[in-house]
PDB file of C-alpha atoms in Angstrom:
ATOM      1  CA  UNK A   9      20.214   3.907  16.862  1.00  0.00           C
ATOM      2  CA  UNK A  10      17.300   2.349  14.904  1.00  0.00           C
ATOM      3  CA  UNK A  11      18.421  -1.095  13.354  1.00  0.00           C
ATOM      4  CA  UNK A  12      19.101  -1.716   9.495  1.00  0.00           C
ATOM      5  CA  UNK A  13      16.141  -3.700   8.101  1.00  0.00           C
ATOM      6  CA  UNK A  14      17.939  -7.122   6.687  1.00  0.00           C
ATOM      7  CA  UNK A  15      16.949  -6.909   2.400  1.00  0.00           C
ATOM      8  CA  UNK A  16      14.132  -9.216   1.401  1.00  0.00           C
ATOM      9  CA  UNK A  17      15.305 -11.794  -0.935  1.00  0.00           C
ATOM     10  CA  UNK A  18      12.306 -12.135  -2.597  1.00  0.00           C
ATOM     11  CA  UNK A  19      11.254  -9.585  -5.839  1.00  0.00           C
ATOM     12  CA  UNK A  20       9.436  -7.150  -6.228  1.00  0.00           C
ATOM     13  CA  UNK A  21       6.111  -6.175  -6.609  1.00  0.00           C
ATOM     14  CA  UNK A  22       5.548  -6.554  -2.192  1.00  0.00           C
ATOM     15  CA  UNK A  23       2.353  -4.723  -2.755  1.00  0.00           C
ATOM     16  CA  UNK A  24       0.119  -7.309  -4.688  1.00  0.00           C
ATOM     17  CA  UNK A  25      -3.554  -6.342  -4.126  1.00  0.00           C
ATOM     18  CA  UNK A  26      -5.800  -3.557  -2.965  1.00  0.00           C
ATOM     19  CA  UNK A  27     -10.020  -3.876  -2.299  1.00  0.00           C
ATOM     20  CA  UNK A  28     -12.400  -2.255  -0.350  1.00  0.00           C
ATOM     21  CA  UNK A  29     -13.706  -2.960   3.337  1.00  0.00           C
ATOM     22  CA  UNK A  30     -17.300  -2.608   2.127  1.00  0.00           C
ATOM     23  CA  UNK A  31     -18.844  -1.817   5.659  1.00  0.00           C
ATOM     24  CA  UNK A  32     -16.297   1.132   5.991  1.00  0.00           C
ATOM     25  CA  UNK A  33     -17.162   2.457   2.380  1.00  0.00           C
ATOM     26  CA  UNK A  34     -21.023   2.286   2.679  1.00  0.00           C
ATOM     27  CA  UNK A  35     -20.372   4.636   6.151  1.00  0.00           C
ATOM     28  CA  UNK A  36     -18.590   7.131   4.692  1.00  0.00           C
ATOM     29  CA  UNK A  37     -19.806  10.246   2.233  1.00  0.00           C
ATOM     30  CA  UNK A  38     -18.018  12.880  -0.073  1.00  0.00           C
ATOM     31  CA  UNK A  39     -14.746  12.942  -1.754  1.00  0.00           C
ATOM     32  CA  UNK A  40     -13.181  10.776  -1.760  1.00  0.00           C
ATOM     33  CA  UNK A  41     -16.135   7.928  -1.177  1.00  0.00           C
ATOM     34  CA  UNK A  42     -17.795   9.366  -4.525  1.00  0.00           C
ATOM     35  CA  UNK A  43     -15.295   8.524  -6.766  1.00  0.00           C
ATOM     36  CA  UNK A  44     -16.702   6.830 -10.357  1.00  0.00           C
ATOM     37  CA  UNK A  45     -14.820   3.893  -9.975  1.00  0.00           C
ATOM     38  CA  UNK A  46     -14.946   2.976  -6.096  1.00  0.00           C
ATOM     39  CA  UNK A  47     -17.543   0.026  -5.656  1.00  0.00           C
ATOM     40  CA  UNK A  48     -17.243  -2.897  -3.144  1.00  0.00           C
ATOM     41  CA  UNK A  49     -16.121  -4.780  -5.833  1.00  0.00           C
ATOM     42  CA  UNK A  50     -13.260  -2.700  -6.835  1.00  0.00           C
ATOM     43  CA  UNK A  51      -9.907  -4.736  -6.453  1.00  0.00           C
ATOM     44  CA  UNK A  52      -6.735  -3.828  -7.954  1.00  0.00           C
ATOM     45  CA  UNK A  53      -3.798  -6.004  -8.287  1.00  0.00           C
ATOM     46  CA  UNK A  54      -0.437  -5.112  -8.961  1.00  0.00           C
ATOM     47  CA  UNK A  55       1.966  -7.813 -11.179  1.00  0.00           C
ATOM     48  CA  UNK A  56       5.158  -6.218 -11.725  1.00  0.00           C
ATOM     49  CA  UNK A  57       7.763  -4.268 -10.194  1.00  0.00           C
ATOM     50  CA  UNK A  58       6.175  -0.821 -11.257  1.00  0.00           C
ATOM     51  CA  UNK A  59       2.695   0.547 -12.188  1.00  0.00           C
ATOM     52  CA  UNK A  60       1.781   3.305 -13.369  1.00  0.00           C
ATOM     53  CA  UNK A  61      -1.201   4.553 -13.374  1.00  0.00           C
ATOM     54  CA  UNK A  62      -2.353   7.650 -16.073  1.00  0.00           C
ATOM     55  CA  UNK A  63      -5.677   9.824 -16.998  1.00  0.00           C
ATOM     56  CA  UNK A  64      -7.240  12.943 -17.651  1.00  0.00           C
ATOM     57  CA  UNK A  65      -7.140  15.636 -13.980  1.00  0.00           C
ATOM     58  CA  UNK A  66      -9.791  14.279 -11.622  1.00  0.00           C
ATOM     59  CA  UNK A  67      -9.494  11.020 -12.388  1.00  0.00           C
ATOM     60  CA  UNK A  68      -8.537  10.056  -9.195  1.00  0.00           C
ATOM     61  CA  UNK A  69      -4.471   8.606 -10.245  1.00  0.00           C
ATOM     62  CA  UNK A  70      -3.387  11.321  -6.915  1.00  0.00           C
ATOM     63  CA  UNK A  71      -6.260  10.449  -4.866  1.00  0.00           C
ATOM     64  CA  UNK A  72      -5.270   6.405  -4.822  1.00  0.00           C
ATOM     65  CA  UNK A  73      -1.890   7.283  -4.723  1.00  0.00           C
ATOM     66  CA  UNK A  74      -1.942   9.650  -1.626  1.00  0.00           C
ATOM     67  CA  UNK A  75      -4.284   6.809  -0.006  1.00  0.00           C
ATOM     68  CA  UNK A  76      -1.933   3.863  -0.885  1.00  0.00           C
ATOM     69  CA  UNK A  77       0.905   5.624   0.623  1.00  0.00           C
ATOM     70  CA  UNK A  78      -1.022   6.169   4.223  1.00  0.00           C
ATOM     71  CA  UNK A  79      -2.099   2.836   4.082  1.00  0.00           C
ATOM     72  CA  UNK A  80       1.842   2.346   3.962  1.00  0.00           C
ATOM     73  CA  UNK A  81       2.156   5.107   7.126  1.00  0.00           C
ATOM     74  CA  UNK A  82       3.106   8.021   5.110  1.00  0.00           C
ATOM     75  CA  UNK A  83       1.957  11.642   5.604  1.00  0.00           C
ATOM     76  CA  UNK A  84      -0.235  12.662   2.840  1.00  0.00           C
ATOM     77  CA  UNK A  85       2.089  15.773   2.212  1.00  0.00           C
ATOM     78  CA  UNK A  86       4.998  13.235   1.119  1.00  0.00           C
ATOM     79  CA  UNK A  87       8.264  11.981   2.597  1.00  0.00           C
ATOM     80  CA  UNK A  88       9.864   9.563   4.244  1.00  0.00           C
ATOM     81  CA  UNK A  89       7.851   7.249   7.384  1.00  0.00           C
ATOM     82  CA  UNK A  90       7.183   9.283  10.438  1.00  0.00           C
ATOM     83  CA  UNK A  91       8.213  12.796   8.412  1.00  0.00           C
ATOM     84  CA  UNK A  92       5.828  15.649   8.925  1.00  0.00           C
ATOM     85  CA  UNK A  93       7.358  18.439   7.010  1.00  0.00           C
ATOM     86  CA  UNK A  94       3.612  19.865   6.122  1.00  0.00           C
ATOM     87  CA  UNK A  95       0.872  21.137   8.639  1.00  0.00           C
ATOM     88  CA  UNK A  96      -2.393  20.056   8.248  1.00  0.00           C
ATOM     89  CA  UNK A  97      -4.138  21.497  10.621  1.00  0.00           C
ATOM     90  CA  UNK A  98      -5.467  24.520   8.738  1.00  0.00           C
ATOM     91  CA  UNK A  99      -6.540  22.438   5.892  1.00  0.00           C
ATOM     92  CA  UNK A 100      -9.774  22.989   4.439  1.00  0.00           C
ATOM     93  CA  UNK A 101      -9.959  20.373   1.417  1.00  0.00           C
ATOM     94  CA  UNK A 102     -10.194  16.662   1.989  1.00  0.00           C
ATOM     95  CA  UNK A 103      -6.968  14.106   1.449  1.00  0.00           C
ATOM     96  CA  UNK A 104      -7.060  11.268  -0.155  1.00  0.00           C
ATOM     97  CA  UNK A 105      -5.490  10.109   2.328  1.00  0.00           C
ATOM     98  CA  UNK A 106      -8.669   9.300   3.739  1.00  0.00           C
ATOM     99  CA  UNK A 107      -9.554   6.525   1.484  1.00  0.00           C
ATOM    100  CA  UNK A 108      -7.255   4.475   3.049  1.00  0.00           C
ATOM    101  CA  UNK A 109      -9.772   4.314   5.581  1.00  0.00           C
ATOM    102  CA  UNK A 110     -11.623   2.188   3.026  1.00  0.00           C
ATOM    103  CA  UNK A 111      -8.893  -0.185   1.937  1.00  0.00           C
ATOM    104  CA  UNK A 112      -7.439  -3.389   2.301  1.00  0.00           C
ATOM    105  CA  UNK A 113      -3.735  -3.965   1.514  1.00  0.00           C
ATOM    106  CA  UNK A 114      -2.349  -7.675   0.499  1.00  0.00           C
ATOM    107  CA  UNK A 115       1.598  -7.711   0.829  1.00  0.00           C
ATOM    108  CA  UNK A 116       3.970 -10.564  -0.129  1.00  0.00           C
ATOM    109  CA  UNK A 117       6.356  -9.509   2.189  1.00  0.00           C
ATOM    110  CA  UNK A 118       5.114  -6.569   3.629  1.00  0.00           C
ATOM    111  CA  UNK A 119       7.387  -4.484   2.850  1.00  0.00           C
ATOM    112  CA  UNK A 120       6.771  -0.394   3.626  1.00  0.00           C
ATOM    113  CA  UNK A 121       9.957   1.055   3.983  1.00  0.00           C
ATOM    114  CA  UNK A 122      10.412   3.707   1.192  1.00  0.00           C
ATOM    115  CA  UNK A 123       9.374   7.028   0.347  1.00  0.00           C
ATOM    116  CA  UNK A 124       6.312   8.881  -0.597  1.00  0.00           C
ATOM    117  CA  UNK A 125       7.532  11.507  -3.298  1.00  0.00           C
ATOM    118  CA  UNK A 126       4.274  14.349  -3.610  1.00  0.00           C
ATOM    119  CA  UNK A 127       6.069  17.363  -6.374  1.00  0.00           C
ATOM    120  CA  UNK A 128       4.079  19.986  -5.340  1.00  0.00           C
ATOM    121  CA  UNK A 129       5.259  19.347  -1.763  1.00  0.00           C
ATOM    122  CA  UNK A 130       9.031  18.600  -2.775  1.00  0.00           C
ATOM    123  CA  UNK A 131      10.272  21.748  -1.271  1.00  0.00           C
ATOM    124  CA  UNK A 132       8.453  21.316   2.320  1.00  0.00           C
ATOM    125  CA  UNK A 133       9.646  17.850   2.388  1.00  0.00           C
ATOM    126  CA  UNK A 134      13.258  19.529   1.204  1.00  0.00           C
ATOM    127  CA  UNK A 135      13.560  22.137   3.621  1.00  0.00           C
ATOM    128  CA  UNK A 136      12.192  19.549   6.869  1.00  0.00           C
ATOM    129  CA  UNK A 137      15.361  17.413   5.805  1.00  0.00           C
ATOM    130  CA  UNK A 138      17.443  20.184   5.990  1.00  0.00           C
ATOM    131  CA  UNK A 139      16.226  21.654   9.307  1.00  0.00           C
ATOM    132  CA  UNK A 140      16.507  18.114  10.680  1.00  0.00           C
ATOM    133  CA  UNK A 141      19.988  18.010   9.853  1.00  0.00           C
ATOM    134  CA  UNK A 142      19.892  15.360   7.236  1.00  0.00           C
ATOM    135  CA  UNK A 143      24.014  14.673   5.777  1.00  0.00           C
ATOM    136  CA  UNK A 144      22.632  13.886   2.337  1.00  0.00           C
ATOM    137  CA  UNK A 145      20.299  16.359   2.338  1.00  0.00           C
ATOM    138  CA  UNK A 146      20.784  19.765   0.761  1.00  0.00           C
ATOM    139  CA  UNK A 147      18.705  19.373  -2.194  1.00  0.00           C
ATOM    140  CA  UNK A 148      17.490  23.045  -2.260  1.00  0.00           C
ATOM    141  CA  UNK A 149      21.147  24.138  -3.150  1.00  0.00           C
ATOM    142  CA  UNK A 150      20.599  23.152  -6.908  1.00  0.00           C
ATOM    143  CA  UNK A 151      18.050  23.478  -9.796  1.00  0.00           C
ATOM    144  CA  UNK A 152      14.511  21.947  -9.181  1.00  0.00           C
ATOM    145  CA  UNK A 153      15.060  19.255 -11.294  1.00  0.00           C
ATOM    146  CA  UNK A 154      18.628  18.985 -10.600  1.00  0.00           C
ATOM    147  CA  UNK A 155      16.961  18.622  -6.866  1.00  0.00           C
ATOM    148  CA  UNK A 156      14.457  16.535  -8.123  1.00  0.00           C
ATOM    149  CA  UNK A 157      16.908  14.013  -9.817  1.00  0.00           C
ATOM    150  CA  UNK A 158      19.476  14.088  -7.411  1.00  0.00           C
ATOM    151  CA  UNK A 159      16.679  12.590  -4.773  1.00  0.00           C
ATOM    152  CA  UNK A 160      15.326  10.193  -6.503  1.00  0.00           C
ATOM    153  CA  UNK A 161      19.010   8.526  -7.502  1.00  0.00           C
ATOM    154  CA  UNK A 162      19.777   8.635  -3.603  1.00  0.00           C
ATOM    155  CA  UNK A 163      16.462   7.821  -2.016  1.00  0.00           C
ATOM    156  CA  UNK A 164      15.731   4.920  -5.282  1.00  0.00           C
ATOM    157  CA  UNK A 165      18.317   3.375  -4.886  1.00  0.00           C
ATOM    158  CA  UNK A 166      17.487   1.684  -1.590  1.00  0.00           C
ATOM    159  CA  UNK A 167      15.293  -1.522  -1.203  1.00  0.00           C
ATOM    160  CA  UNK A 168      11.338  -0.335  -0.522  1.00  0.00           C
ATOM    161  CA  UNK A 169       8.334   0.569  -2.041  1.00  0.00           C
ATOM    162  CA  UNK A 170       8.165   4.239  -3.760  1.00  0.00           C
ATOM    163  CA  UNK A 171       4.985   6.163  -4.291  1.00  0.00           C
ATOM    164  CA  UNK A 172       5.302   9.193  -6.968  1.00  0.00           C
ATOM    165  CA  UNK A 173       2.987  11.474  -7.691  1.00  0.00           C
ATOM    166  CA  UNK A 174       3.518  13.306 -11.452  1.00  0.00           C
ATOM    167  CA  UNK A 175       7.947  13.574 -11.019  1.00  0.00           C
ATOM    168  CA  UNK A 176       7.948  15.139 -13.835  1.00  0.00           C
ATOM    169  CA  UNK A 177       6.556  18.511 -13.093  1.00  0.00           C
ATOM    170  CA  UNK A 178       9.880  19.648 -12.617  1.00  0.00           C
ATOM    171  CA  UNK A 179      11.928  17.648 -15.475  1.00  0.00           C
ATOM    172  CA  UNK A 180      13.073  18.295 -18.532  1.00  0.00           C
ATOM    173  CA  UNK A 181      12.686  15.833 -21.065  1.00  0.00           C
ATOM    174  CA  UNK A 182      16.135  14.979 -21.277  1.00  0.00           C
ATOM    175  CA  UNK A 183      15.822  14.683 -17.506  1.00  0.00           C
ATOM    176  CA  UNK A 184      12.886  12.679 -17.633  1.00  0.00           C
ATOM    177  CA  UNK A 185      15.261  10.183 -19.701  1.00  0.00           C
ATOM    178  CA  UNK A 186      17.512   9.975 -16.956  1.00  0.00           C
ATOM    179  CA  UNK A 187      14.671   9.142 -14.107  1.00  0.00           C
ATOM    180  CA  UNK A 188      13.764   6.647 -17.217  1.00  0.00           C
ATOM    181  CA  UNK A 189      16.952   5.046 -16.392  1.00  0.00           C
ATOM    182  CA  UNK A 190      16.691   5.010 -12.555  1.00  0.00           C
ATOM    183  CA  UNK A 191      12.819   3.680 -13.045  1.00  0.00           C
ATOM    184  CA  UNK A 192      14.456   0.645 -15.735  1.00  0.00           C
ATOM    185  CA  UNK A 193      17.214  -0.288 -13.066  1.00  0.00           C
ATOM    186  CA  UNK A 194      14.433  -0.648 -10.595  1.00  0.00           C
ATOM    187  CA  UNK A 195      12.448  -2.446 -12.860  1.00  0.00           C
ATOM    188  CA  UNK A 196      14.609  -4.932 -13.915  1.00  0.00           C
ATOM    189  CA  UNK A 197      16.572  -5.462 -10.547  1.00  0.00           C
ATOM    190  CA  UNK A 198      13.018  -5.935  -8.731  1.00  0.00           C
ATOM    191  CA  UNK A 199      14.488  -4.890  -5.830  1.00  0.00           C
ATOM    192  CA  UNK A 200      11.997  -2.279  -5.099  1.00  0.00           C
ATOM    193  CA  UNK A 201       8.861  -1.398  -5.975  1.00  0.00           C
ATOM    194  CA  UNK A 202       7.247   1.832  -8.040  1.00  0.00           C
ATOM    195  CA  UNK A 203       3.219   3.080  -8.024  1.00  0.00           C
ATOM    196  CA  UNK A 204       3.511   6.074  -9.835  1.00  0.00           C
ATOM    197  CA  UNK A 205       0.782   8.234 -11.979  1.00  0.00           C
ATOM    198  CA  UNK A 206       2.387  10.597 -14.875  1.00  0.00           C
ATOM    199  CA  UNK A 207       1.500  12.512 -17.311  1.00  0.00           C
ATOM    200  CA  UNK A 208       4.293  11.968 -19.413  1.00  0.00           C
ATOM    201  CA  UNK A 209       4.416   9.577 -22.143  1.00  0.00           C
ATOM    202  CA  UNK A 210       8.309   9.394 -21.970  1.00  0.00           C
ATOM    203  CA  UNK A 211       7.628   7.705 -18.506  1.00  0.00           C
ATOM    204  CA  UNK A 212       4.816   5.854 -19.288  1.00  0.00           C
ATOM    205  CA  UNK A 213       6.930   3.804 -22.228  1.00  0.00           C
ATOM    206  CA  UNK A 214       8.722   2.362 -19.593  1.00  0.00           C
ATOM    207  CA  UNK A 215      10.066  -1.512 -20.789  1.00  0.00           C
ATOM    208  CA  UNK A 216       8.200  -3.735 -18.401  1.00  0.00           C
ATOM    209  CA  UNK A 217       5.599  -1.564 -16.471  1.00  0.00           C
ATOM    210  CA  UNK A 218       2.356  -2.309 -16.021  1.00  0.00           C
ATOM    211  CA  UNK A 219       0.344   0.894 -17.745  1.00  0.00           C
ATOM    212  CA  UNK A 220      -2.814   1.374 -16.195  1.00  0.00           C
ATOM    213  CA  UNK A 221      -5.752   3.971 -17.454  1.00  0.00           C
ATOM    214  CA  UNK A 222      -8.192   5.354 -15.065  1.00  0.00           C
ATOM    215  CA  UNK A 223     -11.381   6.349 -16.229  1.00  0.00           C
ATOM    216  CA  UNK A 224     -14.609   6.442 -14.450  1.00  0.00           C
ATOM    217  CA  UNK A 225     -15.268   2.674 -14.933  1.00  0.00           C
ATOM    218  CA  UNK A 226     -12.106   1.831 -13.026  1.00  0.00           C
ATOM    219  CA  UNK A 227      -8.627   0.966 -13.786  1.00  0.00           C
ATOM    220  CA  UNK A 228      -7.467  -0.989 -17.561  1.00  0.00           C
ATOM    221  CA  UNK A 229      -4.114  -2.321 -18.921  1.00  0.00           C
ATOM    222  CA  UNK A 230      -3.900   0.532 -21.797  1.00  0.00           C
ATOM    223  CA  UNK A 231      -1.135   0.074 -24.568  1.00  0.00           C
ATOM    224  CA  UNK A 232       0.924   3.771 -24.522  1.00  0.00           C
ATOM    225  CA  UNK A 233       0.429   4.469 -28.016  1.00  0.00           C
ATOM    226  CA  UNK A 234      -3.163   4.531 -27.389  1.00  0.00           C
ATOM    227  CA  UNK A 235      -2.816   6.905 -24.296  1.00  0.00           C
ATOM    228  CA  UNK A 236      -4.709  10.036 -25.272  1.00  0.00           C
ATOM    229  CA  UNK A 237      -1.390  12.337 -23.897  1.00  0.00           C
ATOM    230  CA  UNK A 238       0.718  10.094 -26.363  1.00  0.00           C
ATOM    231  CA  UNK A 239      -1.797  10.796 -29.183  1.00  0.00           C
ATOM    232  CA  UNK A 240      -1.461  14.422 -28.498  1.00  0.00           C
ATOM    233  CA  UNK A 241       1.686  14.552 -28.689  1.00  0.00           C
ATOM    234  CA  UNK A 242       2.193  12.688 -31.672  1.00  0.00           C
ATOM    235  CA  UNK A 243      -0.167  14.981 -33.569  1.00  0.00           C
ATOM    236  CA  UNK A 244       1.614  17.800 -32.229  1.00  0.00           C
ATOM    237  CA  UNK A 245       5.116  16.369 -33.588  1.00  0.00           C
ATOM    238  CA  UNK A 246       3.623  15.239 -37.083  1.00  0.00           C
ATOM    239  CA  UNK A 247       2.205  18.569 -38.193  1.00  0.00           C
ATOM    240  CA  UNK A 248       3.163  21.404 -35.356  1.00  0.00           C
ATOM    241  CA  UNK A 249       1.419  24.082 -36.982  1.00  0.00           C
ATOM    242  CA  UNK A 250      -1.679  22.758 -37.749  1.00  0.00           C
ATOM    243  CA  UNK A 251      -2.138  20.848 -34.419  1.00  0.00           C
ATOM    244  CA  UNK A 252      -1.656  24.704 -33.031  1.00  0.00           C
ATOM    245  CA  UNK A 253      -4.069  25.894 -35.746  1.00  0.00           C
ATOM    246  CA  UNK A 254      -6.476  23.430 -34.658  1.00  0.00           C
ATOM    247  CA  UNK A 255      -6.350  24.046 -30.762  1.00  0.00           C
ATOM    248  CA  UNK A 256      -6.254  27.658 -31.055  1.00  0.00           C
ATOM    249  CA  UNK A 257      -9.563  27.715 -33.214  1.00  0.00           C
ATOM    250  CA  UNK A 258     -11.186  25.079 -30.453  1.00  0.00           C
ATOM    251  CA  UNK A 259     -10.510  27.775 -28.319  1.00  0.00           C
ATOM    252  CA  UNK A 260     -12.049  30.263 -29.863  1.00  0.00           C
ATOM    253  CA  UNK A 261     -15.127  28.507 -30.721  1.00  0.00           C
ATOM    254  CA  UNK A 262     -15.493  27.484 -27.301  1.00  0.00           C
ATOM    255  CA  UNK A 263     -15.946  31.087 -26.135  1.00  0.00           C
ATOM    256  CA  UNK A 264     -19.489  31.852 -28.074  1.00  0.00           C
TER     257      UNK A 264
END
């Protein structure tokens, strides 16, 4: 029987700094090595309890994510360390998983233990629990985001680091409120630690999270009301049926 890690006494975030093995970087060619805003002076440090990190699609939020998480010794399909639930082998795209080829991790403890949570491979992670005869398992049985929420109040609420690629494909936004809650109790316990990227803005107005913006010229503290997916929204809430109006027509004109 494995042995029950003893808690770390000191808080979160364990994770405090990631930069790039410049030898390693200059070898290597393609995605992920062409991203805008990997350099050998690209260094990102991490200050509180969670981060997350948000952007257009293909900034690269998944990419660092999936490579953070097998720097940690998670499988780049998601899950807990040492889970497999997803074969690679017939793969034809390249992870970001092999990035972390390319980085350097500082700790203060290092502390792994944790999950890697991936929501387009939730259900392969799901089912490998089952078949392995997991007792608190059985999160197929429900909703998705019943599923969804039910795992992150039992797999949160031990002490580790958590990586989370977009949870909220699958949530309401009531439900998103409640993984709110779970995210705040993390946040203010800094027990654990979060590195998450979203899309939503409920998420992103975490209390206390650092809110980081990925563009091609790297990563930037960004204030959520000036988050371009809280701007939409808020246009789309002020007037909904000119905002419509307005992206239907864009539409249109963009077909001649």
């Amino acid at each position: 029987m494995a042995r029950r890690r003893k808690p770390i006494s000191l808080p979160a975030p364990f994770l405090r700094r990631l930069s790039v093995l410049e030898d390693v970087l200059e070898a290597r060619s393609g995605y992920p090595f062409t991203l805008p805003w990997l350099s050998a002076e690209f260094e990102l440090e991490f200050e509180t309890p969670v981060t997350i990190l948000v952007g257009e699609n293909g900034a690269g939020k998944s990419t660092l994510i999936e490579a953070v998480a097998s720097l940690s010794g998670y499988d780049e399909s998601g899950g807990g360390k040492g889970y497999r639930a997803v074969d690679h082998s017939g793969a034809k795209d390249r992870s970001g998983a092999e990035l972390a080829d390319a980085l350097r991790a500082g700790w203060l403890p290092k502390v792994t233990d944790g999950w890697f949570f991936r929501s387009e491979s939730f259900f392969s992670v799901a089912r490998y629990l089952d078949e392995a005869g997991s007792p608190s398992a059985d999160f197929l049985s429900m909703s998705h985001g019943e599923g969804f929420l039910r795992f992150f109040e039992e797999r949160l609420s031990r002490q580790g680091i958590y990586f989370m690629d977009e949870p909220e494909s699958a949530l309401s936004p009531r439900r998103q409120l409640e993984l709110l809650r779970i995210l705040n109790r993390i946040s203010e316990s800094e027990v654990s630690q979060i590195v998450m990227a979203t899309h939503s803005p409920i998420l992103m107005a975490l209390p206390g999270a650092t809110l980081l913006e990925v563009t091609k010229s790297g990563f930037a503290p960004v204030d959520l009301m000036q988050t371009r997916h809280f701007r939409l929204y808020q246009d789309f809430t002020v007037d909904p049926d000119a905002f419509i109006a307005e992206a239907l027509a864009d539409e249109t004109d963009s077909q001649f």
